[in-house]
mmCIF file with all atom_site columns, C-alpha atoms in Angstrom:
data_model
loop_
_atom_site.group_PDB
_atom_site.id
_atom_site.type_symbol
_atom_site.label_atom_id
_atom_site.label_alt_id
_atom_site.label_comp_id
_atom_site.label_asym_id
_atom_site.label_entity_id
_atom_site.label_seq_id
_atom_site.pdbx_PDB_ins_code
_atom_site.Cartn_x
_atom_site.Cartn_y
_atom_site.Cartn_z
_atom_site.occupancy
_atom_site.B_iso_or_equiv
_atom_site.pdbx_formal_charge
_atom_site.auth_seq_id
_atom_site.auth_comp_id
_atom_site.auth_asym_id
_atom_site.auth_atom_id
_atom_site.pdbx_PDB_model_num
ATOM 1   C CA . MET W 1 1   ? 30.754 1.328   76.350 1.00 45.00 ? 926  MET W CA 1
ATOM 2   C CA . LYS W 1 2   ? 31.855 -1.244  78.846 1.00 42.00 ? 927  LYS W CA 1
ATOM 3   C CA . ARG W 1 3   ? 31.061 -3.370  76.230 1.00 45.00 ? 928  ARG W CA 1
ATOM 4   C CA . THR W 1 4   ? 33.134 -2.368  73.421 1.00 43.00 ? 929  THR W CA 1
ATOM 5   C CA . THR W 1 5   ? 36.108 -1.679  76.163 1.00 41.00 ? 930  THR W CA 1
ATOM 6   C CA . PHE W 1 6   ? 35.000 -5.573  77.155 1.00 37.00 ? 931  PHE W CA 1
ATOM 7   C CA . ALA W 1 7   ? 35.690 -6.714  73.524 1.00 43.00 ? 932  ALA W CA 1
ATOM 8   C CA . TRP W 1 8   ? 38.983 -5.025  72.629 1.00 41.00 ? 933  TRP W CA 1
ATOM 9   C CA . THR W 1 9   ? 40.074 -6.684  75.720 1.00 39.00 ? 934  THR W CA 1
ATOM 10  C CA . MET W 1 10  ? 39.356 -10.174 75.013 1.00 39.00 ? 935  MET W CA 1
ATOM 11  C CA . MET W 1 11  ? 40.204 -9.388  70.745 1.00 42.00 ? 936  MET W CA 1
ATOM 12  C CA . GLY W 1 12  ? 44.618 -8.388  72.561 1.00 44.00 ? 937  GLY W CA 1
ATOM 13  C CA . LEU W 1 13  ? 43.822 -11.190 74.750 1.00 40.00 ? 938  LEU W CA 1
ATOM 14  C CA . LEU W 1 14  ? 43.353 -13.910 72.362 1.00 40.00 ? 939  LEU W CA 1
ATOM 15  C CA . ALA W 1 15  ? 46.270 -12.147 70.206 1.00 43.00 ? 940  ALA W CA 1
ATOM 16  C CA . ALA W 1 16  ? 48.805 -12.886 72.839 1.00 41.00 ? 941  ALA W CA 1
ATOM 17  C CA . ILE W 1 17  ? 48.173 -16.609 72.034 1.00 39.00 ? 942  ILE W CA 1
ATOM 18  C CA . PRO W 1 18  ? 50.990 -17.658 70.364 1.00 42.00 ? 943  PRO W CA 1
ATOM 19  C CA . ALA W 1 19  ? 50.091 -19.361 66.881 1.00 42.00 ? 944  ALA W CA 1
ATOM 20  C CA . GLY W 1 20  ? 51.674 -22.858 68.151 1.00 39.00 ? 945  GLY W CA 1
ATOM 21  C CA . ALA W 1 21  ? 48.755 -23.084 70.470 1.00 38.00 ? 946  ALA W CA 1
ATOM 22  C CA . HIS W 1 22  ? 46.117 -22.705 67.800 1.00 39.00 ? 947  HIS W CA 1
ATOM 23  C CA . ALA W 1 23  ? 48.030 -24.934 65.760 1.00 41.00 ? 948  ALA W CA 1
ATOM 24  C CA . GLN W 1 24  ? 47.815 -27.802 68.459 1.00 42.00 ? 949  GLN W CA 1
ATOM 25  C CA . SER W 1 25  ? 43.697 -26.863 69.474 1.00 35.00 ? 950  SER W CA 1
ATOM 26  C CA . ALA W 1 26  ? 42.625 -27.283 66.299 1.00 45.00 ? 951  ALA W CA 1
ATOM 27  C CA . GLY W 1 27  ? 44.749 -30.418 64.892 1.00 54.00 ? 952  GLY W CA 1
ATOM 28  C CA . ALA W 1 28  ? 46.540 -32.869 66.880 1.00 68.00 ? 953  ALA W CA 1
ATOM 29  C CA . SER W 1 29  ? 46.370 -33.956 69.897 1.00 75.00 ? 954  SER W CA 1
ATOM 30  C CA . ALA W 1 30  ? 48.472 -33.628 73.901 1.00 80.00 ? 955  ALA W CA 1
ATOM 31  C CA . GLY W 1 31  ? 49.695 -36.817 73.443 1.00 92.00 ? 956  GLY W CA 1
ATOM 32  C CA . THR W 1 32  ? 50.792 -36.804 69.961 1.00 97.00 ? 957  THR W CA 1
ATOM 33  C CA . SER W 1 33  ? 53.733 -38.842 69.853 1.00 98.00 ? 958  SER W CA 1
ATOM 34  C CA . PHE W 1 34  ? 53.709 -40.300 66.329 1.00 98.00 ? 959  PHE W CA 1
ATOM 35  C CA . PHE W 1 35  ? 54.076 -38.530 62.889 1.00 98.00 ? 960  PHE W CA 1
ATOM 36  C CA . VAL W 1 36  ? 55.443 -38.766 59.184 1.00 98.00 ? 961  VAL W CA 1
ATOM 37  C CA . THR W 1 37  ? 57.345 -36.207 58.050 1.00 98.00 ? 962  THR W CA 1
ATOM 38  C CA . SER W 1 38  ? 55.113 -34.330 55.785 1.00 98.00 ? 963  SER W CA 1
ATOM 39  C CA . VAL W 1 39  ? 58.084 -33.105 53.770 1.00 98.00 ? 964  VAL W CA 1
ATOM 40  C CA . GLY W 1 40  ? 61.433 -34.399 52.625 1.00 97.00 ? 965  GLY W CA 1
ATOM 41  C CA . MET W 1 41  ? 64.637 -32.432 53.361 1.00 97.00 ? 966  MET W CA 1
ATOM 42  C CA . GLY W 1 42  ? 64.921 -31.148 50.250 1.00 96.00 ? 967  GLY W CA 1
ATOM 43  C CA . LYS W 1 43  ? 68.111 -32.316 49.557 1.00 97.00 ? 968  LYS W CA 1
ATOM 44  C CA . GLY W 1 44  ? 66.978 -37.002 49.186 1.00 98.00 ? 969  GLY W CA 1
ATOM 45  C CA . ALA W 1 45  ? 68.322 -38.879 51.098 1.00 98.00 ? 970  ALA W CA 1
ATOM 46  C CA . ASP W 1 46  ? 71.001 -36.400 52.604 1.00 98.00 ? 971  ASP W CA 1
ATOM 47  C CA . LEU W 1 47  ? 69.765 -35.650 55.924 1.00 98.00 ? 972  LEU W CA 1
ATOM 48  C CA . GLY W 1 48  ? 72.891 -33.941 58.223 1.00 98.00 ? 973  GLY W CA 1
ATOM 49  C CA . GLY W 1 49  ? 73.161 -37.489 59.848 1.00 98.00 ? 974  GLY W CA 1
ATOM 50  C CA . LEU W 1 50  ? 70.663 -38.982 62.862 1.00 98.00 ? 975  LEU W CA 1
ATOM 51  C CA . GLU W 1 51  ? 70.942 -35.226 64.252 1.00 98.00 ? 976  GLU W CA 1
ATOM 52  C CA . GLY W 1 52  ? 69.267 -33.457 61.118 1.00 98.00 ? 977  GLY W CA 1
ATOM 53  C CA . ALA W 1 53  ? 66.773 -35.941 61.055 1.00 98.00 ? 978  ALA W CA 1
ATOM 54  C CA . ASP W 1 54  ? 66.200 -35.420 64.400 1.00 98.00 ? 979  ASP W CA 1
ATOM 55  C CA . ARG W 1 55  ? 65.878 -31.604 64.342 1.00 98.00 ? 980  ARG W CA 1
ATOM 56  C CA . HIS W 1 56  ? 63.550 -31.911 60.886 1.00 98.00 ? 981  HIS W CA 1
ATOM 57  C CA . CYS W 1 57  ? 60.865 -33.656 63.370 1.00 98.00 ? 982  CYS W CA 1
ATOM 58  C CA . GLU W 1 58  ? 61.656 -31.353 66.134 1.00 98.00 ? 983  GLU W CA 1
ATOM 59  C CA . SER W 1 59  ? 60.653 -28.352 63.467 1.00 98.00 ? 984  SER W CA 1
ATOM 60  C CA . LEU W 1 60  ? 57.795 -29.609 62.376 1.00 98.00 ? 985  LEU W CA 1
ATOM 61  C CA . ALA W 1 61  ? 56.361 -30.537 65.360 1.00 98.00 ? 986  ALA W CA 1
ATOM 62  C CA . GLU W 1 62  ? 57.353 -27.328 66.856 1.00 97.00 ? 987  GLU W CA 1
ATOM 63  C CA . ALA W 1 63  ? 55.266 -25.514 63.838 1.00 97.00 ? 988  ALA W CA 1
ATOM 64  C CA . ALA W 1 64  ? 52.563 -27.919 64.558 1.00 97.00 ? 989  ALA W CA 1
ATOM 65  C CA . GLY W 1 65  ? 51.881 -26.783 68.180 1.00 96.00 ? 990  GLY W CA 1
ATOM 66  C CA . ILE W 1 66  ? 53.341 -30.580 69.233 1.00 96.00 ? 991  ILE W CA 1
ATOM 67  C CA . ARG W 1 67  ? 55.618 -29.484 72.326 1.00 93.00 ? 992  ARG W CA 1
ATOM 68  C CA . GLY W 1 68  ? 57.498 -30.774 75.518 1.00 94.00 ? 993  GLY W CA 1
ATOM 69  C CA . LYS W 1 69  ? 58.847 -34.125 73.292 1.00 96.00 ? 994  LYS W CA 1
ATOM 70  C CA . VAL W 1 70  ? 61.905 -35.199 72.705 1.00 98.00 ? 995  VAL W CA 1
ATOM 71  C CA . TRP W 1 71  ? 61.706 -37.116 69.065 1.00 98.00 ? 996  TRP W CA 1
ATOM 72  C CA . ARG W 1 72  ? 63.716 -39.366 67.543 1.00 98.00 ? 997  ARG W CA 1
ATOM 73  C CA . ALA W 1 73  ? 63.571 -39.970 63.462 1.00 98.00 ? 998  ALA W CA 1
ATOM 74  C CA . TYR W 1 74  ? 62.726 -43.667 63.012 1.00 99.00 ? 999  TYR W CA 1
ATOM 75  C CA . LEU W 1 75  ? 66.875 -44.186 61.026 1.00 99.00 ? 1000 LEU W CA 1
ATOM 76  C CA . SER W 1 76  ? 69.240 -46.959 61.330 1.00 98.00 ? 1001 SER W CA 1
ATOM 77  C CA . THR W 1 77  ? 72.299 -46.597 60.594 1.00 98.00 ? 1002 THR W CA 1
ATOM 78  C CA . GLN W 1 78  ? 75.702 -48.643 59.598 1.00 98.00 ? 1003 GLN W CA 1
ATOM 79  C CA . ALA W 1 79  ? 78.920 -49.440 61.474 1.00 97.00 ? 1004 ALA W CA 1
ATOM 80  C CA . ALA W 1 80  ? 81.476 -47.354 59.774 1.00 94.00 ? 1005 ALA W CA 1
ATOM 81  C CA . GLY W 1 81  ? 85.236 -45.671 60.316 1.00 90.00 ? 1006 GLY W CA 1
ATOM 82  C CA . GLY W 1 82  ? 85.124 -46.915 63.636 1.00 92.00 ? 1007 GLY W CA 1
ATOM 83  C CA . THR W 1 83  ? 81.635 -45.856 64.365 1.00 95.00 ? 1008 THR W CA 1
ATOM 84  C CA . ALA W 1 84  ? 78.810 -48.433 66.112 1.00 97.00 ? 1009 ALA W CA 1
ATOM 85  C CA . ALA W 1 85  ? 76.018 -48.985 64.134 1.00 98.00 ? 1010 ALA W CA 1
ATOM 86  C CA . VAL W 1 86  ? 72.761 -47.673 65.637 1.00 98.00 ? 1011 VAL W CA 1
ATOM 87  C CA . ASN W 1 87  ? 69.572 -49.356 65.717 1.00 98.00 ? 1012 ASN W CA 1
ATOM 88  C CA . ALA W 1 88  ? 66.162 -47.690 64.891 1.00 98.00 ? 1013 ALA W CA 1
ATOM 89  C CA . ARG W 1 89  ? 64.228 -49.298 67.242 1.00 98.00 ? 1014 ARG W CA 1
ATOM 90  C CA . ASP W 1 90  ? 66.316 -48.392 70.288 1.00 98.00 ? 1015 ASP W CA 1
ATOM 91  C CA . ARG W 1 91  ? 66.305 -44.557 70.075 1.00 98.00 ? 1016 ARG W CA 1
ATOM 92  C CA . ILE W 1 92  ? 62.826 -44.353 69.663 1.00 98.00 ? 1017 ILE W CA 1
ATOM 93  C CA . GLY W 1 93  ? 61.748 -44.853 73.833 1.00 97.00 ? 1018 GLY W CA 1
ATOM 94  C CA . SER W 1 94  ? 59.665 -46.967 74.577 1.00 97.00 ? 1019 SER W CA 1
ATOM 95  C CA . GLY W 1 95  ? 56.046 -46.178 73.708 1.00 97.00 ? 1020 GLY W CA 1
ATOM 96  C CA . PRO W 1 96  ? 52.706 -46.187 73.178 1.00 98.00 ? 1021 PRO W CA 1
ATOM 97  C CA . TRP W 1 97  ? 53.020 -43.914 70.073 1.00 98.00 ? 1022 TRP W CA 1
ATOM 98  C CA . GLN W 1 98  ? 50.013 -41.827 68.914 1.00 98.00 ? 1023 GLN W CA 1
ATOM 99  C CA . ASN W 1 99  ? 49.439 -40.287 65.969 1.00 98.00 ? 1024 ASN W CA 1
ATOM 100 C CA . VAL W 1 100 ? 47.490 -36.777 65.476 1.00 97.00 ? 1025 VAL W CA 1
ATOM 101 C CA . LYS W 1 101 ? 43.941 -37.452 65.751 1.00 97.00 ? 1026 LYS W CA 1
ATOM 102 C CA . GLY W 1 102 ? 44.890 -39.718 69.479 1.00 97.00 ? 1027 GLY W CA 1
ATOM 103 C CA . VAL W 1 103 ? 45.544 -43.268 67.880 1.00 98.00 ? 1028 VAL W CA 1
ATOM 104 C CA . VAL W 1 104 ? 47.502 -45.150 68.886 1.00 98.00 ? 1029 VAL W CA 1
ATOM 105 C CA . ILE W 1 105 ? 50.574 -46.886 66.282 1.00 98.00 ? 1030 ILE W CA 1
ATOM 106 C CA . ALA W 1 106 ? 51.901 -49.440 68.789 1.00 98.00 ? 1031 ALA W CA 1
ATOM 107 C CA . LYS W 1 107 ? 51.929 -50.298 72.729 1.00 98.00 ? 1032 LYS W CA 1
ATOM 108 C CA . ASN W 1 108 ? 55.934 -50.598 72.634 1.00 98.00 ? 1033 ASN W CA 1
ATOM 109 C CA . VAL W 1 109 ? 58.735 -51.586 70.595 1.00 98.00 ? 1034 VAL W CA 1
ATOM 110 C CA . ALA W 1 110 ? 57.783 -55.053 70.369 1.00 98.00 ? 1035 ALA W CA 1
ATOM 111 C CA . ASP W 1 111 ? 54.515 -53.976 69.075 1.00 98.00 ? 1036 ASP W CA 1
ATOM 112 C CA . LEU W 1 112 ? 55.550 -51.586 66.953 1.00 98.00 ? 1037 LEU W CA 1
ATOM 113 C CA . HIS W 1 113 ? 57.795 -54.291 65.412 1.00 98.00 ? 1038 HIS W CA 1
ATOM 114 C CA . GLY W 1 114 ? 55.772 -57.138 65.213 1.00 97.00 ? 1039 GLY W CA 1
ATOM 115 C CA . PRO W 1 115 ? 52.535 -58.180 62.954 1.00 93.00 ? 1040 PRO W CA 1
ATOM 116 C CA . ASP W 1 116 ? 49.785 -56.750 65.019 1.00 94.00 ? 1041 ASP W CA 1
ATOM 117 C CA . ASN W 1 117 ? 50.382 -53.240 64.952 1.00 98.00 ? 1042 ASN W CA 1
ATOM 118 C CA . ASN W 1 118 ? 48.553 -50.653 64.165 1.00 98.00 ? 1043 ASN W CA 1
ATOM 119 C CA . LEU W 1 119 ? 50.587 -48.809 61.823 1.00 98.00 ? 1044 LEU W CA 1
ATOM 120 C CA . ASN W 1 120 ? 48.495 -48.123 57.768 1.00 98.00 ? 1045 ASN W CA 1
ATOM 121 C CA . LYS W 1 121 ? 48.089 -45.289 55.714 1.00 98.00 ? 1046 LYS W CA 1
ATOM 122 C CA . GLN W 1 122 ? 45.328 -44.504 57.966 1.00 98.00 ? 1047 GLN W CA 1
ATOM 123 C CA . THR W 1 123 ? 46.478 -43.936 60.266 1.00 98.00 ? 1048 THR W CA 1
ATOM 124 C CA . ALA W 1 124 ? 51.280 -43.197 59.768 1.00 98.00 ? 1049 ALA W CA 1
ATOM 125 C CA . LEU W 1 125 ? 49.561 -39.273 59.276 1.00 98.00 ? 1050 LEU W CA 1
ATOM 126 C CA . THR W 1 126 ? 51.082 -35.866 59.562 1.00 98.00 ? 1051 THR W CA 1
ATOM 127 C CA . GLU W 1 127 ? 52.212 -33.543 62.230 1.00 98.00 ? 1052 GLU W CA 1
ATOM 128 C CA . LYS W 1 128 ? 48.806 -32.047 60.117 1.00 97.00 ? 1053 LYS W CA 1
ATOM 129 C CA . GLY W 1 129 ? 46.989 -34.336 60.417 1.00 97.00 ? 1054 GLY W CA 1
ATOM 130 C CA . GLU W 1 130 ? 46.955 -35.210 56.716 1.00 98.00 ? 1055 GLU W CA 1
ATOM 131 C CA . THR W 1 131 ? 47.256 -38.894 55.155 1.00 98.00 ? 1056 THR W CA 1
ATOM 132 C CA . VAL W 1 132 ? 50.048 -39.521 53.246 1.00 98.00 ? 1057 VAL W CA 1
ATOM 133 C CA . LYS W 1 133 ? 50.071 -40.361 49.539 1.00 98.00 ? 1058 LYS W CA 1
ATOM 134 C CA . GLY W 1 134 ? 50.079 -44.137 48.455 1.00 97.00 ? 1059 GLY W CA 1
ATOM 135 C CA . ARG W 1 135 ? 50.223 -46.473 46.263 1.00 95.00 ? 1060 ARG W CA 1
ATOM 136 C CA . GLY W 1 136 ? 46.720 -45.463 43.815 1.00 95.00 ? 1061 GLY W CA 1
ATOM 137 C CA . ASP W 1 137 ? 47.653 -41.488 44.746 1.00 97.00 ? 1062 ASP W CA 1
ATOM 138 C CA . THR W 1 138 ? 49.627 -39.738 42.238 1.00 97.00 ? 1063 THR W CA 1
ATOM 139 C CA . PRO W 1 139 ? 52.599 -38.893 43.308 1.00 97.00 ? 1064 PRO W CA 1
ATOM 140 C CA . ASN W 1 140 ? 53.177 -42.220 44.502 1.00 97.00 ? 1065 ASN W CA 1
ATOM 141 C CA . GLU W 1 141 ? 54.759 -41.046 48.173 1.00 98.00 ? 1066 GLU W CA 1
ATOM 142 C CA . HIS W 1 142 ? 54.586 -44.263 50.755 1.00 98.00 ? 1067 HIS W CA 1
ATOM 143 C CA . ASP W 1 143 ? 58.326 -44.755 50.099 1.00 98.00 ? 1068 ASP W CA 1
ATOM 144 C CA . MET W 1 144 ? 59.920 -44.448 53.576 1.00 98.00 ? 1069 MET W CA 1
ATOM 145 C CA . LEU W 1 145 ? 63.151 -43.954 54.920 1.00 98.00 ? 1070 LEU W CA 1
ATOM 146 C CA . THR W 1 146 ? 64.639 -46.165 57.579 1.00 98.00 ? 1071 THR W CA 1
ATOM 147 C CA . GLY W 1 147 ? 67.780 -48.204 56.730 1.00 98.00 ? 1072 GLY W CA 1
ATOM 148 C CA . SER W 1 148 ? 66.610 -50.709 58.883 1.00 98.00 ? 1073 SER W CA 1
ATOM 149 C CA . GLN W 1 149 ? 65.515 -54.594 59.223 1.00 98.00 ? 1074 GLN W CA 1
ATOM 150 C CA . PRO W 1 150 ? 61.820 -55.576 60.119 1.00 98.00 ? 1075 PRO W CA 1
ATOM 151 C CA . ASP W 1 151 ? 62.865 -56.027 63.862 1.00 98.00 ? 1076 ASP W CA 1
ATOM 152 C CA . GLY W 1 152 ? 64.448 -52.675 63.798 1.00 98.00 ? 1077 GLY W CA 1
ATOM 153 C CA . THR W 1 153 ? 67.516 -53.170 63.513 1.00 98.00 ? 1078 THR W CA 1
ATOM 154 C CA . ALA W 1 154 ? 71.068 -51.893 60.924 1.00 98.00 ? 1079 ALA W CA 1
ATOM 155 C CA . PHE W 1 155 ? 72.359 -53.258 58.687 1.00 98.00 ? 1080 PHE W CA 1
ATOM 156 C CA . ALA W 1 156 ? 75.088 -55.498 58.938 1.00 97.00 ? 1081 ALA W CA 1
ATOM 157 C CA . GLY W 1 157 ? 78.013 -55.413 56.125 1.00 93.00 ? 1082 GLY W CA 1
ATOM 158 C CA . SER W 1 158 ? 79.278 -53.507 53.214 1.00 93.00 ? 1083 SER W CA 1
ATOM 159 C CA . GLN W 1 159 ? 76.453 -52.692 51.073 1.00 96.00 ? 1084 GLN W CA 1
ATOM 160 C CA . ASP W 1 160 ? 75.238 -49.212 51.807 1.00 98.00 ? 1085 ASP W CA 1
ATOM 161 C CA . MET W 1 161 ? 71.778 -49.614 53.608 1.00 98.00 ? 1086 MET W CA 1
ATOM 162 C CA . THR W 1 162 ? 71.366 -45.878 54.283 1.00 98.00 ? 1087 THR W CA 1
ATOM 163 C CA . CYS W 1 163 ? 72.551 -43.322 51.913 1.00 98.00 ? 1088 CYS W CA 1
ATOM 164 C CA . GLY W 1 164 ? 76.306 -43.194 53.755 1.00 98.00 ? 1089 GLY W CA 1
ATOM 165 C CA . ASN W 1 165 ? 74.205 -42.959 57.046 1.00 98.00 ? 1090 ASN W CA 1
ATOM 166 C CA . TRP W 1 166 ? 72.057 -40.120 56.339 1.00 98.00 ? 1091 TRP W CA 1
ATOM 167 C CA . THR W 1 167 ? 74.565 -38.061 54.312 1.00 98.00 ? 1092 THR W CA 1
ATOM 168 C CA . LYS W 1 168 ? 74.367 -38.627 50.096 1.00 98.00 ? 1093 LYS W CA 1
ATOM 169 C CA . SER W 1 169 ? 72.122 -37.110 47.950 1.00 97.00 ? 1094 SER W CA 1
ATOM 170 C CA . GLY W 1 170 ? 73.522 -38.564 44.404 1.00 96.00 ? 1095 GLY W CA 1
ATOM 171 C CA . ALA W 1 171 ? 73.364 -41.731 42.004 1.00 94.00 ? 1096 ALA W CA 1
ATOM 172 C CA . ASP W 1 172 ? 75.757 -43.546 44.572 1.00 95.00 ? 1097 ASP W CA 1
ATOM 173 C CA . GLY W 1 173 ? 74.753 -45.476 47.136 1.00 96.00 ? 1098 GLY W CA 1
ATOM 174 C CA . SER W 1 174 ? 70.975 -46.618 48.906 1.00 98.00 ? 1099 SER W CA 1
ATOM 175 C CA . ALA W 1 175 ? 69.338 -47.116 51.649 1.00 98.00 ? 1100 ALA W CA 1
ATOM 176 C CA . MET W 1 176 ? 66.243 -49.360 53.068 1.00 98.00 ? 1101 MET W CA 1
ATOM 177 C CA . LEU W 1 177 ? 63.245 -48.240 52.631 1.00 98.00 ? 1102 LEU W CA 1
ATOM 178 C CA . GLY W 1 178 ? 59.583 -49.474 54.606 1.00 98.00 ? 1103 GLY W CA 1
ATOM 179 C CA . HIS W 1 179 ? 55.371 -48.871 52.817 1.00 98.00 ? 1104 HIS W CA 1
ATOM 180 C CA . HIS W 1 180 ? 53.552 -46.921 55.635 1.00 98.00 ? 1105 HIS W CA 1
ATOM 181 C CA . ASP W 1 181 ? 50.463 -48.171 53.398 1.00 97.00 ? 1106 ASP W CA 1
ATOM 182 C CA . ARG W 1 182 ? 51.849 -51.731 53.405 1.00 96.00 ? 1107 ARG W CA 1
ATOM 183 C CA . MET W 1 183 ? 51.235 -52.248 49.684 1.00 95.00 ? 1108 MET W CA 1
ATOM 184 C CA . GLY W 1 184 ? 53.826 -52.817 47.277 1.00 90.00 ? 1109 GLY W CA 1
ATOM 185 C CA . THR W 1 185 ? 54.143 -54.630 43.853 1.00 85.00 ? 1110 THR W CA 1
ATOM 186 C CA . ASP W 1 186 ? 55.551 -57.265 46.270 1.00 81.00 ? 1111 ASP W CA 1
ATOM 187 C CA . PRO W 1 187 ? 51.919 -59.665 47.443 1.00 81.00 ? 1112 PRO W CA 1
ATOM 188 C CA . GLY W 1 188 ? 54.207 -60.776 50.152 1.00 83.00 ? 1113 GLY W CA 1
ATOM 189 C CA . PRO W 1 189 ? 55.492 -60.096 53.410 1.00 87.00 ? 1114 PRO W CA 1
ATOM 190 C CA . PRO W 1 190 ? 58.715 -57.534 51.871 1.00 91.00 ? 1115 PRO W CA 1
ATOM 191 C CA . GLY W 1 191 ? 55.686 -55.337 50.059 1.00 91.00 ? 1116 GLY W CA 1
ATOM 192 C CA . ARG W 1 192 ? 53.776 -55.171 52.679 1.00 94.00 ? 1117 ARG W CA 1
ATOM 193 C CA . SER W 1 193 ? 56.274 -53.873 55.524 1.00 97.00 ? 1118 SER W CA 1
ATOM 194 C CA . TRP W 1 194 ? 55.825 -50.384 57.211 1.00 98.00 ? 1119 TRP W CA 1
ATOM 195 C CA . ASN W 1 195 ? 59.979 -50.565 57.651 1.00 98.00 ? 1120 ASN W CA 1
ATOM 196 C CA . SER W 1 196 ? 61.798 -53.224 55.213 1.00 98.00 ? 1121 SER W CA 1
ATOM 197 C CA . SER W 1 197 ? 60.294 -53.009 51.611 1.00 97.00 ? 1122 SER W CA 1
ATOM 198 C CA . HIS W 1 198 ? 63.382 -52.684 49.887 1.00 97.00 ? 1123 HIS W CA 1
ATOM 199 C CA . PRO W 1 199 ? 66.332 -50.774 49.142 1.00 98.00 ? 1124 PRO W CA 1
ATOM 200 C CA . SER W 1 200 ? 66.342 -47.431 47.136 1.00 98.00 ? 1125 SER W CA 1
ATOM 201 C CA . ARG W 1 201 ? 67.744 -46.732 43.408 1.00 97.00 ? 1126 ARG W CA 1
ATOM 202 C CA . GLY W 1 202 ? 70.289 -43.954 44.307 1.00 98.00 ? 1127 GLY W CA 1
ATOM 203 C CA . CYS W 1 203 ? 69.959 -41.674 47.235 1.00 98.00 ? 1128 CYS W CA 1
ATOM 204 C CA . SER W 1 204 ? 69.121 -38.691 45.459 1.00 98.00 ? 1129 SER W CA 1
ATOM 205 C CA . LEU W 1 205 ? 65.416 -37.036 45.349 1.00 98.00 ? 1130 LEU W CA 1
ATOM 206 C CA . ASP W 1 206 ? 65.102 -37.990 41.002 1.00 98.00 ? 1131 ASP W CA 1
ATOM 207 C CA . ALA W 1 207 ? 66.908 -41.477 42.691 1.00 98.00 ? 1132 ALA W CA 1
ATOM 208 C CA . LEU W 1 208 ? 63.751 -41.806 45.260 1.00 98.00 ? 1133 LEU W CA 1
ATOM 209 C CA . LYS W 1 209 ? 61.191 -40.820 43.672 1.00 97.00 ? 1134 LYS W CA 1
ATOM 210 C CA . SER W 1 210 ? 61.289 -43.230 40.940 1.00 97.00 ? 1135 SER W CA 1
ATOM 211 C CA . THR W 1 211 ? 60.002 -45.598 43.339 1.00 96.00 ? 1136 THR W CA 1
ATOM 212 C CA . GLY W 1 212 ? 57.187 -43.922 45.177 1.00 97.00 ? 1137 GLY W CA 1
ATOM 213 C CA . GLY W 1 213 ? 58.815 -41.871 47.953 1.00 98.00 ? 1138 GLY W CA 1
ATOM 214 C CA . ALA W 1 214 ? 59.376 -38.349 48.756 1.00 98.00 ? 1139 ALA W CA 1
ATOM 215 C CA . GLY W 1 215 ? 62.335 -38.539 51.383 1.00 98.00 ? 1140 GLY W CA 1
ATOM 216 C CA . LEU W 1 216 ? 59.326 -38.483 53.932 1.00 98.00 ? 1141 LEU W CA 1
ATOM 217 C CA . PHE W 1 217 ? 60.462 -40.723 57.174 1.00 98.00 ? 1142 PHE W CA 1
ATOM 218 C CA . TYR W 1 218 ? 58.711 -41.433 60.375 1.00 98.00 ? 1143 TYR W CA 1
ATOM 219 C CA . CYS W 1 219 ? 59.461 -39.388 63.436 1.00 98.00 ? 1144 CYS W CA 1
ATOM 220 C CA . PHE W 1 220 ? 58.918 -40.809 67.444 1.00 98.00 ? 1145 PHE W CA 1
ATOM 221 C CA . ALA W 1 221 ? 58.272 -39.102 70.743 1.00 98.00 ? 1146 ALA W CA 1
ATOM 222 C CA . GLU W 1 222 ? 61.338 -40.481 72.654 1.00 95.00 ? 1147 GLU W CA 1
ATOM 223 C CA . ASN W 1 223 ? 59.192 -39.042 76.368 1.00 88.00 ? 1148 ASN W CA 1
#
């Protein structure tokens, strides 16, 4: 009788543990501070602005059991309507950052934007610890939304490089994309750039898919 009572007590305690705790113990490292979104937001490059993109990072992290961090999407915005530009590099904290397996992808902001960062297809994992399809896979989804120059700063001028500061989902506009797998048809630096490879052909989901994307982006823990 005592054994039966003990067994039922343990089952009750296990059932009371939050689902997120199970998720973290099964996959994400407690020190996770970087991931690629496992899914887009469904409207191409319309992310609801920086705020909407940040919320998406936060909700995915929460669902994966990664808690206690402030998440920021690695996205730049351009100056418009009297509002100053925002640089992606200035909104992600100071590092270091590690993926869900505990692998450090960069020690600090300078390292992240330098030639020796550790960001590639094997390390740019989703919040679930999964790899993202890249060049050679079907479908190719290596295009990451960034709106950024190689040094992580915003583009100047009137040419749209952020799909209307992440509010457009149609044929007009364009966004700068990076390759998470560091591979492209261009063998030069742009094709191997994780954050500034080439612009999209539009802002709709179909437009993003046409060059090898799925509306995914990078998330970094600010703290």
